[in-house]
Amino acid sequence: MTSDDPVRRGGREAQRRRTRKAIVEAAVRLSAGGVTPSIDEIAAAADVSRRTVYVYFPSLDHLLIDATAGALNEPPVEEALADPAIAGDPAARVDALIRTLLKYSPQSLPLGRRLIRLTVDPPTGATGDTGEPSGPRRGPRRIEWLEQACAPLRDNLSQEEFRRLISALTIVVGWEAQIALRDVRGLDPEAEQEAITWAARALVQTAIREHEAGSP
């Protein structure tokens, strides 16, 4: 088994997600009292080093915005995806995810704009002593929700087909798509939701159709 083996890559990715989640949860807990915590305080609460925090977040502002957005969106998203009525319907589950995210967009989209600005053009020196952060600049929250929504397809699609579907959905479900539809297309919230839902459903249906066409 080489270092590039999918099992090992998956294990490393799971560990990274757990570490990042611990850092974000520590930031949320410490911020609950209305006082802005320091990087050192967050690192201690998450039981990681200051250097580790900077591996995942190039600045304290980045971390706190991400934590706030997560605290706002995670409970309603988890509740929506736990609905037993849509347990086996990936398209309906993606629809539910989109509806929930857009419902809270008046509060979360301003955070999204700030977070995108920070990750696209991080300030000089924001990475601390770790240099340029490796891997994704943003957290895996959106990927995790999309994988959870599309979970009924895991046993039907190949691993590569499933990964490609999640990558494609990442383009149309999220703050970037909302910003494009509002700033470039000038859509109102109702038209925005219709466009995002249509695009996401088209991707899910295409993935299923292509898999069935290629099956013996």
Coordinates of C-alpha atoms in Angstrom, one line a residue:
M1 CA 0.0 0.0 0.0
T2 CA 1.6 3.3 -1.1
S3 CA 1.2 6.7 0.5
D4 CA -1.2 7.6 -2.4
D5 CA -3.5 4.7 -1.6
P6 CA -7.2 5.8 -1.5
V7 CA -7.7 4.3 2.0
R8 CA -4.8 6.3 3.5
R9 CA -5.8 9.5 1.6
G10 CA -9.3 9.0 3.0
G11 CA -7.9 8.5 6.5
R12 CA -5.8 11.7 6.3
E13 CA -8.7 13.7 5.0
A14 CA -11.0 12.5 7.8
Q15 CA -8.3 13.5 10.3
R16 CA -8.0 16.9 8.8
R17 CA -11.7 17.4 8.9
R18 CA -11.9 16.4 12.6
T19 CA -9.0 18.7 13.5
R20 CA -10.6 21.6 11.6
K21 CA -14.0 20.9 13.2
A22 CA -12.4 20.9 16.7
I23 CA -10.9 24.3 16.0
V24 CA -14.2 25.8 14.7
E25 CA -16.2 24.4 17.6
A26 CA -13.6 25.8 20.0
A27 CA -14.0 29.2 18.4
V28 CA -17.8 29.0 18.6
R29 CA -17.7 28.1 22.3
L30 CA -15.2 30.8 23.2
S31 CA -17.2 33.4 21.3
A32 CA -20.5 32.5 22.9
G33 CA -19.9 34.9 25.8
G34 CA -19.5 37.9 23.4
V35 CA -15.7 38.2 23.8
T36 CA -13.4 37.7 20.8
P37 CA -11.0 34.9 21.6
S38 CA -7.3 34.9 20.6
I39 CA -5.7 32.3 18.4
D40 CA -3.8 31.0 21.4
E41 CA -7.0 30.6 23.4
I42 CA -8.7 28.8 20.5
A43 CA -5.7 26.5 20.0
A44 CA -5.7 25.6 23.7
A45 CA -9.4 24.9 23.7
A46 CA -9.1 22.7 20.6
D47 CA -6.1 21.0 22.0
V48 CA -3.9 21.8 19.0
S49 CA -0.9 24.1 18.5
R50 CA -1.1 27.7 17.3
R51 CA 0.7 26.5 14.2
T52 CA -2.0 24.0 13.5
V53 CA -4.7 26.7 13.7
Y54 CA -2.9 28.7 11.0
V55 CA -2.6 25.6 8.8
Y56 CA -6.4 25.7 8.5
F57 CA -7.1 29.4 8.9
P58 CA -4.8 32.2 7.6
S59 CA -6.2 34.7 10.1
L60 CA -8.3 35.1 13.2
D61 CA -11.0 37.0 11.2
H62 CA -11.2 34.1 8.7
L63 CA -11.7 31.6 11.5
L64 CA -14.3 33.6 13.3
I65 CA -16.4 34.3 10.2
D66 CA -16.3 30.6 9.3
A67 CA -17.3 29.6 12.8
T68 CA -20.2 32.1 12.8
A69 CA -21.5 30.9 9.4
G70 CA -21.3 27.3 10.6
A71 CA -23.1 28.0 13.8
L72 CA -25.9 29.7 11.8
N73 CA -26.3 27.1 9.1
E74 CA -25.4 23.7 10.6
P75 CA -28.5 23.1 12.9
P76 CA -31.1 23.8 10.2
V77 CA -29.2 21.9 7.5
E78 CA -28.7 18.8 9.6
E79 CA -32.4 18.9 10.5
A80 CA -33.5 19.2 6.9
L81 CA -31.3 16.3 5.8
A82 CA -32.5 14.1 8.6
D83 CA -36.1 14.3 7.3
P84 CA -37.1 10.6 6.8
A85 CA -39.6 11.5 4.1
I86 CA -36.6 12.2 1.7
A87 CA -34.2 9.6 3.0
G88 CA -33.9 7.7 -0.3
D89 CA -34.3 10.6 -2.8
P90 CA -31.0 12.3 -3.5
A91 CA -32.6 15.0 -5.7
A92 CA -35.1 15.9 -3.0
R93 CA -32.3 15.9 -0.4
V94 CA -30.3 18.3 -2.5
D95 CA -33.4 20.5 -2.9
A96 CA -33.9 20.5 0.8
L97 CA -30.2 21.6 1.3
I98 CA -30.6 24.4 -1.2
R99 CA -33.9 25.6 0.4
T100 CA -32.4 25.7 3.8
L101 CA -29.2 27.5 2.8
L102 CA -31.1 30.1 0.9
K103 CA -33.6 30.6 3.8
Y104 CA -30.7 31.7 6.0
S105 CA -28.8 33.6 3.2
P106 CA -29.9 37.1 4.4
Q107 CA -27.7 36.4 7.5
S108 CA -25.1 34.1 6.0
L109 CA -24.4 35.7 2.6
P110 CA -22.7 38.8 4.0
L111 CA -20.4 36.5 5.9
G112 CA -19.9 34.5 2.7
R113 CA -18.8 37.6 0.9
R114 CA -16.3 38.5 3.6
L115 CA -15.0 34.9 3.7
I116 CA -14.6 34.7 0.0
R117 CA -12.7 38.0 0.0
L118 CA -10.3 36.7 2.7
T119 CA -9.7 33.4 1.0
V120 CA -9.3 34.7 -2.6
D121 CA -7.0 37.5 -1.5
P122 CA -5.6 36.8 2.0
P123 CA -3.8 39.7 3.6
T124 CA 0.0 39.7 3.6
G125 CA 1.3 37.8 6.5
A126 CA -2.1 36.3 7.3
T127 CA -0.7 32.7 7.2
G128 CA 1.5 33.3 10.4
D129 CA 4.7 31.3 10.4
T130 CA 3.4 28.5 8.2
G131 CA 3.7 30.1 4.8
E132 CA 1.1 29.6 2.1
P133 CA -1.6 27.2 3.3
S134 CA -1.7 23.9 1.4
G135 CA -4.9 22.4 0.1
P136 CA -8.3 24.1 0.0
R137 CA -8.6 27.5 1.5
R138 CA -12.1 27.0 2.6
G139 CA -13.5 24.3 5.0
P140 CA -15.2 21.1 4.0
R141 CA -18.6 22.0 5.4
R142 CA -20.3 22.4 2.0
I143 CA -18.7 19.1 0.7
E144 CA -19.9 17.2 3.8
W145 CA -23.5 18.5 3.3
L146 CA -23.5 17.6 -0.4
E147 CA -22.1 14.2 0.3
Q148 CA -24.7 13.7 3.0
A149 CA -27.5 14.9 0.6
C150 CA -26.3 12.5 -2.1
A151 CA -25.6 9.6 0.2
P152 CA -28.4 7.4 -1.4
L153 CA -26.3 7.4 -4.6
R154 CA -23.1 6.1 -3.0
D155 CA -24.0 2.5 -3.7
N156 CA -25.2 3.2 -7.2
L157 CA -22.5 5.4 -8.7
S158 CA -18.8 4.5 -8.9
Q159 CA -16.5 6.3 -6.6
E160 CA -15.2 8.5 -9.4
E161 CA -18.8 9.3 -10.6
F162 CA -19.8 10.2 -7.0
R163 CA -16.8 12.5 -6.6
R164 CA -17.4 14.2 -9.9
L165 CA -21.0 14.8 -9.0
I166 CA -20.1 16.4 -5.6
S167 CA -17.4 18.5 -7.4
A168 CA -20.0 19.7 -9.9
L169 CA -22.6 20.5 -7.2
T170 CA -20.0 22.5 -5.4
I171 CA -20.1 24.9 -8.3
V172 CA -23.8 25.6 -8.1
V173 CA -24.6 25.2 -4.4
G174 CA -23.1 27.9 -2.3
W175 CA -22.3 31.5 -1.8
E176 CA -20.4 31.9 -5.1
A177 CA -23.4 30.8 -7.1
Q178 CA -25.7 33.2 -5.2
I179 CA -23.3 36.1 -5.7
A180 CA -23.2 35.4 -9.5
L181 CA -26.9 35.1 -9.8
R182 CA -27.5 38.3 -7.8
D183 CA -24.6 40.5 -9.0
V184 CA -24.3 39.3 -12.6
R185 CA -27.8 38.1 -13.4
G186 CA -29.7 40.4 -11.1
L187 CA -32.1 37.7 -9.9
D188 CA -34.5 38.1 -7.0
P189 CA -34.4 35.4 -4.3
E190 CA -37.3 33.4 -5.8
A191 CA -35.6 33.2 -9.3
E192 CA -32.3 32.6 -7.6
Q193 CA -33.6 29.5 -5.8
E194 CA -35.3 28.3 -9.0
A195 CA -32.1 28.5 -11.0
I196 CA -29.9 26.8 -8.4
T197 CA -32.4 24.0 -7.8
W198 CA -32.8 23.4 -11.5
A199 CA -29.0 23.3 -12.0
A200 CA -28.5 21.0 -9.1
R201 CA -31.3 18.6 -10.2
A202 CA -29.9 18.5 -13.7
L203 CA -26.5 17.4 -12.3
V204 CA -28.0 14.7 -10.1
Q205 CA -30.1 13.4 -13.0
T206 CA -27.3 13.5 -15.4
A207 CA -25.0 11.5 -13.1
I208 CA -27.7 8.8 -12.7
R209 CA -28.4 8.7 -16.4
E210 CA -24.8 8.5 -17.4
H211 CA -24.2 5.7 -14.9
E212 CA -27.2 3.7 -16.2
A213 CA -26.1 4.2 -19.8
G214 CA -22.6 2.8 -19.0
S215 CA -23.9 -0.2 -17.0
P216 CA -23.7 -3.6 -18.7

